[in-house]
Amino acid sequence: EKTGNAMDEQLINEKKSKVNDTIEELKPKLVELTRKIHGNPEIQFEEFKASKWLSEMAEESGFEITKAPGDLETAFKAVFQGAENGPVIAFLAEYDALLDVGHACGHNLICTAALGAAIGLSRHMSDIPGAIQVIGTPAEEGGGGKIILAEKGVFNDINAAMMVHPMNKTVLWKHTLARYKLFIEFSGRASHAASDPCNGINALDAVIQTFNGINALRQQITEDARIHGIITNGGTSPNVIPDYASALFYIRALDIDYCSKLIERVRQCAHGAALATGTNISLEMQGYYKSIKNNNTFDGVFKKNLESLGWTFTEEDPKLNIGSSDIGEVSHIIPVIHPYMKIGPAEMTCHTREFAEAAVSEKGMDTMIDAAKAMAMTAVDLLLRPSHLEAIKKEFQGK
């Protein structure tokens, strides 16, 4: 079967083979970069080093760099134009770390796999129509960098985007949970906790009552829903009745409409706590993540390419052991895939020191290279097989 630019199956496979050879040649540089990013972890919106190193390597490879797209200081966009105008395929690069545990989600591997895929493919774009991009997307771990970029239109000129996330198993796709972030503050009146407690109004009691109310609520929520929070301020001394206390909650569910309803239930718990304790209350929504819109057709193209490298996928319930990601926002604008690839044992979980160690292991490095190859091959399919991209578009549009 001929493609839109008259390349047959054999020529496309030869193109993929050449791209993979180039990525293999890039491995020492990519490994060096991913280890450097791992050794210099930067939390959300502070990823100045990682952004600089990644964009510099892209620029050295002939990409046109836009710094701070969407006015997001640690974001970048790297663009490489092919033989002529055509589809635009993007590789999404995450590179923020977690406080205290560093790259315990493996974002150092995500960003270098994206960069490796893009550079490897760029060396063979002289007869490929279209363009490729690397979008540096900061602050996935709670800051919602992709949401900020989406609101500024950074993804509007892209036909499809992809990234690969490291994990304890290889899974083609998983649901993600919609997630809202709610900050609650209580104010009361300070007083001496021993000699004059009757004149105090205890703001910490209101926070504790809020937690108790939410714990009572849990029996009445759906199995996929999650409510979890921390006390961000609980007073300064046991000897003083706290006149200020605060808490931060994440409210999650598969369905964003149900998630919105659940927020109102959490608000009611907090208002009830304020009423019971005589405190004043202030609530602030601090952003949201949408659940991901999956694209089975797009997944299938990636699956075939990764399997050609010798990988096999674990079949499991896509609702099992899921979290939230700001890629959900992007998936409602353009077709997106977010597969997972194994870098360590099944008992290892994300956001742990064990996972951070796996993200700099030899297995992690090999996985990163194969992720780059599979994404690059998938991009070749999308750029040289118009029917593939059209089928992906039709599924995205619900046709």
Short mmCIF file of C-alpha atoms in Angstrom, two decimals:
data_model
loop_
_atom_site.label_atom_id
_atom_site.label_comp_id
_atom_site.label_asym_id
_atom_site.label_seq_id
_atom_site.Cartn_x
_atom_site.Cartn_y
_atom_site.Cartn_z
CA GLU A 1 0.00 0.00 0.00
CA LYS A 2 1.39 3.37 -0.99
CA THR A 3 1.38 6.31 1.40
CA GLY A 4 0.51 9.88 0.50
CA ASN A 5 4.10 10.60 -0.55
CA ALA A 6 4.60 7.33 -2.43
CA MET A 7 6.81 5.61 0.16
CA ASP A 8 6.05 1.91 0.38
CA GLU A 9 6.26 -0.36 3.42
CA GLN A 10 9.86 -1.38 2.83
CA LEU A 11 11.07 2.19 2.52
CA ILE A 12 9.23 3.22 5.68
CA ASN A 13 10.80 0.35 7.59
CA GLU A 14 14.20 1.34 6.26
CA LYS A 15 13.56 4.89 7.45
CA LYS A 16 12.67 3.62 10.91
CA SER A 17 15.82 1.50 11.02
CA LYS A 18 18.00 4.50 10.17
CA VAL A 19 16.28 6.61 12.81
CA ASN A 20 16.85 3.89 15.41
CA ASP A 21 20.52 3.65 14.46
CA THR A 22 20.86 7.39 14.97
CA ILE A 23 19.20 7.22 18.38
CA GLU A 24 21.56 4.42 19.34
CA GLU A 25 24.48 6.63 18.31
CA LEU A 26 23.04 9.40 20.49
CA LYS A 27 22.81 7.11 23.53
CA PRO A 28 26.04 8.28 25.27
CA LYS A 29 24.97 11.94 25.08
CA LEU A 30 21.40 11.18 26.13
CA VAL A 31 22.57 9.05 29.06
CA GLU A 32 24.98 11.78 30.14
CA LEU A 33 22.19 14.37 29.99
CA THR A 34 19.60 12.28 31.81
CA ARG A 35 22.09 11.51 34.59
CA LYS A 36 22.96 15.21 34.86
CA ILE A 37 19.28 16.16 35.17
CA HIS A 38 18.78 13.38 37.72
CA GLY A 39 21.73 14.67 39.74
CA ASN A 40 20.37 18.22 39.72
CA PRO A 41 16.70 17.82 40.65
CA GLU A 42 14.57 20.94 40.32
CA ILE A 43 11.01 21.23 41.58
CA GLN A 44 8.05 22.72 39.71
CA PHE A 45 8.64 26.04 37.96
CA GLU A 46 12.30 26.04 39.02
CA GLU A 47 13.65 23.75 36.28
CA PHE A 48 16.07 26.31 34.85
CA LYS A 49 19.01 23.93 34.43
CA ALA A 50 17.04 21.08 32.86
CA SER A 51 15.23 23.41 30.46
CA LYS A 52 18.51 25.04 29.44
CA TRP A 53 20.38 21.76 28.92
CA LEU A 54 17.58 20.18 26.90
CA SER A 55 16.96 23.18 24.68
CA GLU A 56 20.71 23.66 24.10
CA MET A 57 21.07 20.08 22.88
CA ALA A 58 18.09 20.54 20.58
CA GLU A 59 19.49 23.80 19.24
CA GLU A 60 22.87 22.18 18.56
CA SER A 61 20.96 19.59 16.50
CA GLY A 62 19.38 22.23 14.26
CA PHE A 63 16.10 22.86 16.05
CA GLU A 64 14.65 26.36 16.21
CA ILE A 65 14.18 27.22 19.88
CA THR A 66 11.46 29.34 21.44
CA LYS A 67 12.17 30.13 25.08
CA ALA A 68 9.39 30.56 27.62
CA PRO A 69 6.42 29.83 25.33
CA GLY A 70 3.17 30.89 26.94
CA ASP A 71 5.22 33.15 29.22
CA LEU A 72 6.18 30.09 31.24
CA GLU A 73 9.79 30.76 32.17
CA THR A 74 11.09 27.20 32.38
CA ALA A 75 9.22 25.94 29.31
CA PHE A 76 10.65 25.73 25.80
CA LYS A 77 9.63 24.75 22.29
CA ALA A 78 12.05 23.18 19.81
CA VAL A 79 10.92 22.92 16.17
CA PHE A 80 12.44 21.06 13.22
CA GLN A 81 10.89 21.49 9.78
CA GLY A 82 10.93 18.61 7.32
CA ALA A 83 11.02 18.59 3.53
CA GLU A 84 7.78 20.52 3.13
CA ASN A 85 4.69 21.56 5.04
CA GLY A 86 2.66 18.77 6.56
CA PRO A 87 1.54 17.37 9.92
CA VAL A 88 3.17 18.53 13.15
CA ILE A 89 4.04 15.83 15.67
CA ALA A 90 5.20 16.74 19.18
CA PHE A 91 7.18 14.92 21.84
CA LEU A 92 6.35 16.14 25.34
CA ALA A 93 9.20 16.55 27.80
CA GLU A 94 8.64 16.62 31.56
CA TYR A 95 11.63 17.40 33.78
CA ASP A 96 10.46 18.60 37.18
CA ALA A 97 11.46 16.65 40.26
CA LEU A 98 9.82 16.05 43.62
CA LEU A 99 10.77 17.76 46.85
CA ASP A 100 13.08 15.60 49.02
CA VAL A 101 12.99 12.49 46.77
CA GLY A 102 14.25 14.05 43.53
CA HIS A 103 13.41 12.29 40.27
CA ALA A 104 11.21 9.69 41.95
CA CYS A 105 8.79 9.84 39.03
CA GLY A 106 11.48 9.43 36.37
CA HIS A 107 10.97 12.73 34.58
CA ASN A 108 14.68 12.77 33.77
CA LEU A 109 13.96 9.78 31.52
CA ILE A 110 10.78 11.28 30.05
CA CYS A 111 12.49 14.43 28.80
CA THR A 112 15.56 12.75 27.34
CA ALA A 113 13.44 10.09 25.61
CA ALA A 114 11.42 12.89 24.01
CA LEU A 115 14.56 14.74 22.98
CA GLY A 116 16.23 11.58 21.68
CA ALA A 117 13.18 10.71 19.57
CA ALA A 118 13.09 14.19 18.07
CA ILE A 119 16.81 14.50 17.32
CA GLY A 120 17.00 10.95 15.97
CA LEU A 121 14.13 11.63 13.59
CA SER A 122 15.36 15.10 12.61
CA ARG A 123 18.50 13.63 11.03
CA HIS A 124 16.28 11.85 8.47
CA MET A 125 13.62 14.47 7.70
CA SER A 126 15.01 15.60 4.34
CA ASP A 127 12.36 13.63 2.45
CA ILE A 128 9.62 13.66 5.11
CA PRO A 129 6.84 16.26 4.94
CA GLY A 130 5.78 17.96 8.13
CA ALA A 131 7.53 19.07 11.30
CA ILE A 132 8.45 17.73 14.70
CA GLN A 133 8.52 19.56 18.00
CA VAL A 134 9.79 19.01 21.49
CA ILE A 135 7.66 20.87 24.02
CA GLY A 136 9.34 21.36 27.37
CA THR A 137 6.48 21.17 29.87
CA PRO A 138 7.42 22.17 33.44
CA ALA A 139 5.64 21.49 36.69
CA GLU A 140 3.71 18.30 36.04
CA GLU A 141 3.98 17.45 39.74
CA GLY A 142 1.18 19.69 40.92
CA GLY A 143 1.86 22.93 39.05
CA GLY A 144 0.01 22.09 35.85
CA GLY A 145 2.55 23.42 33.37
CA LYS A 146 0.76 21.82 30.41
CA ILE A 147 -2.47 23.51 31.43
CA ILE A 148 -0.76 26.90 31.40
CA LEU A 149 0.75 26.16 27.98
CA ALA A 150 -2.61 24.93 26.68
CA GLU A 151 -4.37 28.08 27.81
CA LYS A 152 -1.77 30.11 25.87
CA GLY A 153 -2.36 28.08 22.69
CA VAL A 154 1.02 26.32 22.58
CA PHE A 155 -0.55 23.03 21.42
CA ASN A 156 -2.95 24.51 18.88
CA ASP A 157 -0.74 23.94 15.81
CA ILE A 158 0.08 20.32 16.68
CA ASN A 159 -1.67 17.31 15.10
CA ALA A 160 -0.66 14.71 17.70
CA ALA A 161 1.62 14.45 20.73
CA MET A 162 3.22 11.69 22.75
CA MET A 163 5.36 10.92 25.75
CA VAL A 164 6.43 7.76 27.59
CA HIS A 165 6.33 7.46 31.38
CA PRO A 166 8.62 5.08 33.32
CA MET A 167 6.87 2.60 35.58
CA ASN A 168 7.17 -0.78 37.33
CA LYS A 169 5.55 -2.52 34.35
CA THR A 170 4.94 -1.91 30.65
CA VAL A 171 1.35 -0.85 30.04
CA LEU A 172 -0.08 0.61 26.84
CA TRP A 173 -2.49 3.00 28.51
CA LYS A 174 -4.14 3.82 31.81
CA HIS A 175 -6.90 6.13 32.87
CA THR A 176 -5.95 9.18 34.88
CA LEU A 177 -8.02 10.84 37.57
CA ALA A 178 -9.44 14.32 37.27
CA ARG A 179 -8.04 16.30 40.17
CA TYR A 180 -8.96 19.53 41.92
CA LYS A 181 -6.76 21.30 44.44
CA LEU A 182 -8.50 23.03 47.36
CA PHE A 183 -6.77 25.24 49.95
CA ILE A 184 -8.70 25.90 53.16
CA GLU A 185 -7.86 28.48 55.83
CA PHE A 186 -9.46 29.01 59.24
CA SER A 187 -9.00 32.01 61.49
CA GLY A 188 -9.94 32.18 65.15
CA ARG A 189 -8.63 33.89 68.25
CA ALA A 190 -5.39 33.15 70.07
CA SER A 191 -5.32 32.62 73.79
CA HIS A 192 -3.18 30.93 76.44
CA ALA A 193 -3.99 27.24 76.18
CA ALA A 194 -3.64 26.63 79.94
CA SER A 195 -4.57 29.80 81.79
CA ASP A 196 -7.22 31.28 79.48
CA PRO A 197 -8.51 28.65 77.02
CA CYS A 198 -12.15 29.78 77.27
CA ASN A 199 -11.34 33.00 75.42
CA GLY A 200 -9.69 31.23 72.50
CA ILE A 201 -11.19 30.18 69.18
CA ASN A 202 -9.17 27.23 67.95
CA ALA A 203 -8.48 27.30 64.21
CA LEU A 204 -6.67 23.96 64.40
CA ASP A 205 -9.81 22.33 65.76
CA ALA A 206 -11.58 23.46 62.59
CA VAL A 207 -8.95 21.79 60.41
CA ILE A 208 -9.20 18.58 62.44
CA GLN A 209 -13.00 18.65 62.22
CA THR A 210 -12.70 19.08 58.45
CA PHE A 211 -10.59 15.93 58.24
CA ASN A 212 -13.11 14.11 60.43
CA GLY A 213 -15.97 15.22 58.22
CA ILE A 214 -14.15 14.07 55.09
CA ASN A 215 -13.39 10.72 56.73
CA ALA A 216 -17.12 10.30 57.39
CA LEU A 217 -17.83 11.25 53.77
CA ARG A 218 -15.60 8.50 52.35
CA GLN A 219 -18.26 5.80 52.81
CA GLN A 220 -20.55 7.65 50.41
CA ILE A 221 -18.15 8.26 47.50
CA THR A 222 -17.49 6.12 44.44
CA GLU A 223 -14.65 3.60 44.43
CA ASP A 224 -12.54 5.62 41.98
CA ALA A 225 -12.74 8.83 44.03
CA ARG A 226 -9.89 9.98 46.26
CA ILE A 227 -9.69 12.75 48.86
CA HIS A 228 -6.39 13.34 50.57
CA GLY A 229 -4.84 16.31 52.28
CA ILE A 230 -2.25 17.71 54.64
CA ILE A 231 -2.24 20.31 57.40
CA THR A 232 -0.09 23.13 56.05
CA ASN A 233 -0.28 25.22 59.23
CA GLY A 234 -1.41 23.95 62.61
CA GLY A 235 -0.18 26.62 64.97
CA THR A 236 3.19 27.55 66.46
CA SER A 237 3.16 26.24 70.03
CA PRO A 238 1.05 23.83 72.11
CA ASN A 239 0.90 26.60 74.71
CA VAL A 240 -1.08 28.88 72.41
CA ILE A 241 -4.52 28.22 70.99
CA PRO A 242 -3.94 28.61 67.23
CA ASP A 243 -5.68 31.61 65.72
CA TYR A 244 -4.78 30.41 62.22
CA ALA A 245 -4.65 26.97 60.63
CA SER A 246 -4.80 25.72 57.06
CA ALA A 247 -4.98 22.54 55.00
CA LEU A 248 -4.50 21.57 51.37
CA PHE A 249 -6.65 18.86 49.78
CA TYR A 250 -6.60 16.99 46.48
CA ILE A 251 -10.00 15.74 45.31
CA ARG A 252 -9.89 13.17 42.50
CA ALA A 253 -12.25 11.03 40.43
CA LEU A 254 -12.41 9.51 36.97
CA ASP A 255 -15.28 11.74 35.92
CA ILE A 256 -14.61 15.47 36.18
CA ASP A 257 -18.31 16.27 36.69
CA TYR A 258 -18.48 13.90 39.66
CA CYS A 259 -15.22 15.39 40.91
CA SER A 260 -16.83 18.84 40.84
CA LYS A 261 -19.77 17.56 42.89
CA LEU A 262 -17.37 15.97 45.37
CA ILE A 263 -15.65 19.32 45.88
CA GLU A 264 -18.95 20.75 47.08
CA ARG A 265 -19.22 17.95 49.63
CA VAL A 266 -15.71 18.76 50.88
CA ARG A 267 -16.65 22.44 51.08
CA GLN A 268 -19.65 21.49 53.21
CA CYS A 269 -17.39 19.55 55.57
CA ALA A 270 -15.16 22.60 55.94
CA HIS A 271 -18.05 25.04 56.43
CA GLY A 272 -19.55 22.68 59.01
CA ALA A 273 -16.24 22.63 60.86
CA ALA A 274 -16.11 26.43 60.83
CA LEU A 275 -19.66 26.62 62.21
CA ALA A 276 -18.91 24.06 64.93
CA THR A 277 -15.74 25.83 66.10
CA GLY A 278 -16.78 29.43 65.63
CA THR A 279 -13.97 30.15 63.20
CA ASN A 280 -13.96 32.13 59.98
CA ILE A 281 -13.22 30.22 56.80
CA SER A 282 -11.63 30.97 53.44
CA LEU A 283 -11.50 28.50 50.56
CA GLU A 284 -9.41 28.81 47.40
CA MET A 285 -9.41 26.56 44.34
CA GLN A 286 -5.83 26.19 43.15
CA GLY A 287 -6.24 24.53 39.77
CA TYR A 288 -7.38 21.24 38.31
CA TYR A 289 -6.24 18.36 36.10
CA LYS A 290 -8.63 16.76 33.62
CA SER A 291 -8.75 13.00 33.18
CA ILE A 292 -7.00 11.76 30.04
CA LYS A 293 -8.91 11.23 26.80
CA ASN A 294 -7.45 8.02 25.44
CA ASN A 295 -6.93 7.30 21.74
CA ASN A 296 -6.89 3.57 21.00
CA THR A 297 -5.87 4.03 17.37
CA PHE A 298 -2.84 6.10 18.34
CA ASP A 299 -1.97 3.58 21.07
CA GLY A 300 -2.06 0.79 18.49
CA VAL A 301 0.54 2.49 16.29
CA PHE A 302 2.90 2.90 19.25
CA LYS A 303 2.26 -0.68 20.43
CA LYS A 304 3.34 -2.16 17.13
CA ASN A 305 6.53 -0.12 17.11
CA LEU A 306 7.54 -0.92 20.68
CA GLU A 307 6.81 -4.61 20.13
CA SER A 308 9.17 -4.51 17.13
CA LEU A 309 11.93 -3.72 19.67
CA GLY A 310 11.15 -6.87 21.63
CA TRP A 311 8.91 -5.40 24.33
CA THR A 312 5.68 -6.99 25.55
CA PHE A 313 2.82 -5.30 27.37
CA THR A 314 1.18 -6.22 30.64
CA GLU A 315 -2.59 -6.53 30.30
CA GLU A 316 -4.40 -5.04 33.28
CA ASP A 317 -7.43 -3.00 34.24
CA PRO A 318 -6.66 0.56 33.02
CA LYS A 319 -8.38 1.92 36.14
CA LEU A 320 -5.93 0.12 38.45
CA ASN A 321 -3.37 2.12 40.45
CA ILE A 322 -3.89 5.44 38.68
CA GLY A 323 -3.06 9.02 39.53
CA SER A 324 -3.46 12.39 37.83
CA SER A 325 -1.47 14.28 35.22
CA ASP A 326 -1.72 17.61 33.44
CA ILE A 327 -1.45 15.73 30.13
CA GLY A 328 -5.19 15.22 30.57
CA GLU A 329 -5.70 18.84 29.52
CA VAL A 330 -3.68 18.35 26.33
CA SER A 331 -5.58 15.17 25.45
CA HIS A 332 -8.80 17.18 25.12
CA ILE A 333 -7.16 19.56 22.62
CA ILE A 334 -5.23 17.12 20.40
CA PRO A 335 -4.75 13.32 20.21
CA VAL A 336 -2.24 12.19 22.82
CA ILE A 337 -0.71 8.94 24.03
CA HIS A 338 0.93 8.35 27.42
CA PRO A 339 2.18 4.72 27.57
CA TYR A 340 4.27 3.33 30.42
CA MET A 341 7.52 1.35 30.25
CA LYS A 342 9.15 -0.79 32.89
CA ILE A 343 12.35 0.41 34.59
CA GLY A 344 12.31 -1.72 37.75
CA PRO A 345 10.62 -4.50 39.75
CA ALA A 346 6.84 -4.77 40.06
CA GLU A 347 6.88 -4.02 43.80
CA MET A 348 8.50 -0.62 43.20
CA THR A 349 6.16 2.37 43.15
CA CYS A 350 6.46 5.95 41.94
CA HIS A 351 7.41 8.83 44.24
CA THR A 352 9.77 6.68 46.30
CA ARG A 353 13.54 6.69 46.69
CA GLU A 354 13.61 3.24 45.08
CA PHE A 355 11.99 4.65 41.96
CA ALA A 356 14.48 7.54 41.90
CA GLU A 357 17.31 4.99 41.95
CA ALA A 358 15.70 3.03 39.11
CA ALA A 359 15.44 6.26 37.10
CA VAL A 360 19.23 6.44 36.96
CA SER A 361 19.90 2.71 36.61
CA GLU A 362 21.19 0.89 33.53
CA LYS A 363 17.71 -0.54 33.03
CA GLY A 364 16.35 2.99 33.15
CA MET A 365 18.84 4.13 30.53
CA ASP A 366 18.00 1.25 28.18
CA THR A 367 14.28 1.89 28.62
CA MET A 368 14.77 5.57 27.84
CA ILE A 369 16.52 4.74 24.56
CA ASP A 370 13.85 2.24 23.50
CA ALA A 371 11.14 4.75 24.42
CA ALA A 372 12.84 7.28 22.14
CA LYS A 373 13.00 4.75 19.32
CA ALA A 374 9.37 3.68 19.67
CA MET A 375 8.16 7.29 19.71
CA ALA A 376 10.31 8.22 16.73
CA MET A 377 9.01 5.25 14.75
CA THR A 378 5.45 6.18 15.69
CA ALA A 379 6.10 9.70 14.40
CA VAL A 380 7.40 8.23 11.12
CA ASP A 381 4.14 6.34 10.76
CA LEU A 382 2.07 9.45 11.40
CA LEU A 383 4.08 11.62 9.01
CA LEU A 384 4.35 9.10 6.16
CA ARG A 385 1.05 7.28 6.49
CA PRO A 386 -1.73 9.88 6.18
CA SER A 387 -4.36 7.18 6.77
CA HIS A 388 -2.94 6.56 10.26
CA LEU A 389 -3.18 10.19 11.27
CA GLU A 390 -6.64 10.49 9.74
CA ALA A 391 -7.88 7.47 11.74
CA ILE A 392 -6.43 8.94 14.92
CA LYS A 393 -8.13 12.25 14.18
CA LYS A 394 -11.48 10.55 13.53
CA GLU A 395 -11.36 8.72 16.86
CA PHE A 396 -10.39 11.94 18.65
CA GLN A 397 -13.38 13.71 17.09
CA GLY A 398 -15.68 10.82 17.94
CA LYS A 399 -16.46 9.92 14.35
#
